[in-house]
Amino acid sequence: MPKETVYEKSFRLLKESRLTVERVDDDGGWVVARCQGDTGSYALGFDPITKSFRCTCPNVKGDCSHIYALRLIVDRP
């Protein structure tokens, strides 16, 4: 079986209700969320100061599936 892509995993995380948006601050643009990944629970969100998404998972190759899942449901630049 081929390995699941980052995009496929992001959709699976949403389908399995593993992503929880804890706070959205429309005034400042902050987004705070938590995602139950396959190997742990991770904090993630959007930082309007740096205009970037961040996640505490150990992925070092760019955006992870947790961030892609959050981007699918949150409208941020």
CSV table of N, CA and C in Angstrom, one decimal:
chain,number,residue,atom,x,y,z
A,1,MET,N,0.9,-1.2,0.0
A,1,MET,CA,0.0,0.0,0.0
A,1,MET,C,0.9,1.2,0.0
A,2,PRO,N,0.6,2.2,-0.9
A,2,PRO,CA,1.5,3.4,-0.9
A,2,PRO,C,1.3,4.3,0.3
A,3,LYS,N,2.3,5.0,0.6
A,3,LYS,CA,2.2,5.9,1.8
A,3,LYS,C,1.3,7.0,1.6
A,4,GLU,N,0.5,7.3,2.6
A,4,GLU,CA,-0.5,8.4,2.5
A,4,GLU,C,0.3,9.8,2.3
A,5,THR,N,-0.2,10.6,1.4
A,5,THR,CA,0.4,11.9,1.2
A,5,THR,C,0.0,12.9,2.3
A,6,VAL,N,0.7,14.0,2.5
A,6,VAL,CA,0.4,15.0,3.5
A,6,VAL,C,-1.0,15.5,3.2
A,7,TYR,N,-1.4,15.7,2.0
A,7,TYR,CA,-2.8,16.2,1.7
A,7,TYR,C,-3.8,15.1,2.0
A,8,GLU,N,-3.6,13.9,1.7
A,8,GLU,CA,-4.5,12.8,2.0
A,8,GLU,C,-4.7,12.7,3.6
A,9,LYS,N,-3.6,12.8,4.3
A,9,LYS,CA,-3.7,12.7,5.7
A,9,LYS,C,-4.4,13.9,6.3
A,10,SER,N,-4.3,15.1,5.8
A,10,SER,CA,-5.0,16.2,6.3
A,10,SER,C,-6.5,16.0,6.2
A,11,PHE,N,-6.9,15.5,5.1
A,11,PHE,CA,-8.4,15.2,4.9
A,11,PHE,C,-8.8,14.2,5.9
A,12,ARG,N,-8.0,13.1,6.1
A,12,ARG,CA,-8.3,12.1,7.0
A,12,ARG,C,-8.4,12.6,8.5
A,13,LEU,N,-7.5,13.5,8.8
A,13,LEU,CA,-7.6,14.1,10.2
A,13,LEU,C,-8.9,14.8,10.4
A,14,LEU,N,-9.3,15.6,9.4
A,14,LEU,CA,-10.6,16.3,9.5
A,14,LEU,C,-11.8,15.3,9.5
A,15,LYS,N,-11.7,14.3,8.6
A,15,LYS,CA,-12.8,13.3,8.6
A,15,LYS,C,-13.0,12.6,9.9
A,16,GLU,N,-11.9,12.3,10.6
A,16,GLU,CA,-11.9,11.6,11.8
A,16,GLU,C,-12.1,12.6,13.0
A,17,SER,N,-12.3,13.8,12.8
A,17,SER,CA,-12.6,14.8,13.8
A,17,SER,C,-11.4,15.0,14.8
A,18,ARG,N,-10.2,14.9,14.3
A,18,ARG,CA,-9.0,15.0,15.1
A,18,ARG,C,-8.5,16.4,15.3
A,19,LEU,N,-9.0,17.4,14.6
A,19,LEU,CA,-8.6,18.8,14.7
A,19,LEU,C,-9.7,19.6,15.5
A,20,THR,N,-9.2,20.3,16.5
A,20,THR,CA,-10.1,21.1,17.3
A,20,THR,C,-9.6,22.5,17.2
A,21,VAL,N,-10.4,23.5,16.7
A,21,VAL,CA,-10.0,24.9,16.8
A,21,VAL,C,-10.5,25.4,18.1
A,22,GLU,N,-9.5,25.8,18.9
A,22,GLU,CA,-9.8,26.3,20.3
A,22,GLU,C,-10.1,27.8,20.4
A,23,ARG,N,-9.6,28.6,19.5
A,23,ARG,CA,-9.8,30.0,19.5
A,23,ARG,C,-9.5,30.6,18.2
A,24,VAL,N,-10.3,31.6,17.8
A,24,VAL,CA,-10.1,32.4,16.6
A,24,VAL,C,-10.3,33.8,17.0
A,25,ASP,N,-9.3,34.6,16.8
A,25,ASP,CA,-9.3,36.0,17.2
A,25,ASP,C,-9.4,36.9,15.9
A,26,ASP,N,-10.5,37.2,15.5
A,26,ASP,CA,-10.7,38.0,14.2
A,26,ASP,C,-10.1,39.4,14.3
A,27,ASP,N,-10.0,40.0,15.5
A,27,ASP,CA,-9.4,41.3,15.6
A,27,ASP,C,-7.9,41.2,15.4
A,28,GLY,N,-7.3,40.3,16.0
A,28,GLY,CA,-5.8,40.2,15.8
A,28,GLY,C,-5.3,39.2,14.8
A,29,GLY,N,-6.3,38.2,14.4
A,29,GLY,CA,-5.9,37.2,13.4
A,29,GLY,C,-5.4,35.9,13.9
A,30,TRP,N,-5.2,35.8,15.3
A,30,TRP,CA,-4.7,34.6,15.9
A,30,TRP,C,-5.6,33.4,15.7
A,31,VAL,N,-5.1,32.2,15.5
A,31,VAL,CA,-5.9,31.0,15.5
A,31,VAL,C,-5.1,30.0,16.3
A,32,VAL,N,-5.8,29.4,17.3
A,32,VAL,CA,-5.2,28.4,18.2
A,32,VAL,C,-6.0,27.1,18.0
A,33,ALA,N,-5.3,26.0,17.8
A,33,ALA,CA,-5.9,24.7,17.6
A,33,ALA,C,-5.1,23.6,18.2
A,34,ARG,N,-5.7,22.4,18.2
A,34,ARG,CA,-5.0,21.2,18.7
A,34,ARG,C,-5.4,20.1,17.7
A,35,CYS,N,-4.4,19.2,17.4
A,35,CYS,CA,-4.7,18.1,16.5
A,35,CYS,C,-4.2,16.8,17.1
A,36,GLN,N,-5.0,15.8,17.1
A,36,GLN,CA,-4.5,14.5,17.6
A,36,GLN,C,-4.0,13.8,16.3
A,37,GLY,N,-2.7,13.8,16.2
A,37,GLY,CA,-2.0,13.1,15.1
A,37,GLY,C,-1.9,11.6,15.3
A,38,ASP,N,-1.2,10.9,14.5
A,38,ASP,CA,-1.1,9.5,14.6
A,38,ASP,C,-0.1,9.1,15.7
A,39,THR,N,0.8,10.0,16.1
A,39,THR,CA,1.8,9.7,17.1
A,39,THR,C,1.8,10.6,18.3
A,40,GLY,N,0.8,11.5,18.3
A,40,GLY,CA,0.7,12.4,19.5
A,40,GLY,C,-0.3,13.6,19.3
A,41,SER,N,-0.4,14.4,20.3
A,41,SER,CA,-1.3,15.5,20.2
A,41,SER,C,-0.4,16.8,20.0
A,42,TYR,N,-0.8,17.6,19.1
A,42,TYR,CA,0.0,18.8,18.8
A,42,TYR,C,-0.7,20.1,18.8
A,43,ALA,N,-0.1,21.1,19.3
A,43,ALA,CA,-0.6,22.5,19.3
A,43,ALA,C,-0.2,23.1,18.0
A,44,LEU,N,-1.2,23.9,17.4
A,44,LEU,CA,-0.9,24.5,16.2
A,44,LEU,C,-1.8,25.8,16.0
A,45,GLY,N,-1.4,26.6,15.0
A,45,GLY,CA,-2.2,27.8,14.9
A,45,GLY,C,-1.6,28.7,13.8
A,46,PHE,N,-2.2,29.9,13.8
A,46,PHE,CA,-1.7,30.9,12.8
A,46,PHE,C,-1.3,32.1,13.7
A,47,ASP,N,-0.1,32.7,13.3
A,47,ASP,CA,0.4,33.8,14.0
A,47,ASP,C,0.4,35.0,13.0
A,48,PRO,N,-0.5,36.0,13.3
A,48,PRO,CA,-0.6,37.1,12.4
A,48,PRO,C,0.6,38.1,12.3
A,49,ILE,N,1.4,38.0,13.3
A,49,ILE,CA,2.6,38.9,13.3
A,49,ILE,C,3.6,38.4,12.2
A,50,THR,N,3.8,37.1,12.2
A,50,THR,CA,4.8,36.5,11.2
A,50,THR,C,4.0,36.0,10.0
A,51,LYS,N,2.7,36.1,10.0
A,51,LYS,CA,1.8,35.6,9.0
A,51,LYS,C,2.2,34.2,8.5
A,52,SER,N,2.3,33.3,9.6
A,52,SER,CA,2.6,31.9,9.3
A,52,SER,C,1.9,31.0,10.2
A,53,PHE,N,1.7,29.8,9.7
A,53,PHE,CA,1.1,28.7,10.5
A,53,PHE,C,2.3,28.0,11.2
A,54,ARG,N,2.0,27.5,12.4
A,54,ARG,CA,3.0,26.8,13.2
A,54,ARG,C,2.4,25.5,13.8
A,55,CYS,N,3.2,24.5,14.0
A,55,CYS,CA,2.8,23.3,14.6
A,55,CYS,C,3.9,22.7,15.5
A,56,THR,N,3.6,22.1,16.6
A,56,THR,CA,4.6,21.5,17.5
A,56,THR,C,5.0,20.1,17.1
A,57,CYS,N,4.5,19.6,16.1
A,57,CYS,CA,4.9,18.2,15.7
A,57,CYS,C,6.4,18.2,15.2
A,58,PRO,N,7.0,17.0,15.2
A,58,PRO,CA,8.4,17.0,14.8
A,58,PRO,C,8.7,17.1,13.3
A,59,ASN,N,7.7,17.4,12.5
A,59,ASN,CA,8.0,17.5,11.0
A,59,ASN,C,9.0,18.6,10.8
A,60,VAL,N,10.0,18.3,10.0
A,60,VAL,CA,11.0,19.3,9.6
A,60,VAL,C,11.0,19.6,8.1
A,61,LYS,N,10.1,19.0,7.4
A,61,LYS,CA,10.2,19.2,5.9
A,61,LYS,C,9.1,20.2,5.4
A,62,GLY,N,8.8,21.2,6.1
A,62,GLY,CA,7.8,22.1,5.7
A,62,GLY,C,6.5,21.9,6.4
A,63,ASP,N,5.4,22.4,5.8
A,63,ASP,CA,4.1,22.3,6.4
A,63,ASP,C,3.7,20.8,6.6
A,64,CYS,N,3.1,20.5,7.7
A,64,CYS,CA,2.7,19.1,8.0
A,64,CYS,C,1.2,19.0,7.7
A,65,SER,N,0.8,17.7,7.9
A,65,SER,CA,-0.6,17.4,7.6
A,65,SER,C,-1.6,18.2,8.6
A,66,HIS,N,-1.1,18.4,9.8
A,66,HIS,CA,-1.9,19.2,10.8
A,66,HIS,C,-2.1,20.6,10.3
A,67,ILE,N,-1.1,21.2,9.8
A,67,ILE,CA,-1.3,22.6,9.3
A,67,ILE,C,-2.1,22.6,8.0
A,68,TYR,N,-1.9,21.6,7.1
A,68,TYR,CA,-2.8,21.6,5.9
A,68,TYR,C,-4.3,21.4,6.3
A,69,ALA,N,-4.5,20.6,7.3
A,69,ALA,CA,-5.9,20.4,7.8
A,69,ALA,C,-6.5,21.7,8.3
A,70,LEU,N,-5.7,22.4,9.1
A,70,LEU,CA,-6.1,23.7,9.6
A,70,LEU,C,-6.4,24.7,8.5
A,71,ARG,N,-5.5,24.7,7.5
A,71,ARG,CA,-5.7,25.6,6.4
A,71,ARG,C,-6.9,25.3,5.6
A,72,LEU,N,-7.4,24.1,5.6
A,72,LEU,CA,-8.6,23.7,4.8
A,72,LEU,C,-9.8,24.4,5.5
A,73,ILE,N,-9.8,24.7,6.8
A,73,ILE,CA,-11.0,25.2,7.4
A,73,ILE,C,-10.9,26.6,7.9
A,74,VAL,N,-9.6,27.2,7.9
A,74,VAL,CA,-9.4,28.6,8.3
A,74,VAL,C,-9.0,29.5,7.2
A,75,ASP,N,-9.6,30.6,7.0
A,75,ASP,CA,-9.3,31.5,6.0
A,75,ASP,C,-8.3,32.5,6.5
A,76,ARG,N,-7.0,32.3,6.2
A,76,ARG,CA,-5.9,33.3,6.6
A,76,ARG,C,-5.0,33.4,5.4
A,77,PRO,N,-4.4,34.6,5.2
A,77,PRO,CA,-3.5,34.9,4.1
A,77,PRO,C,-2.3,34.0,4.1
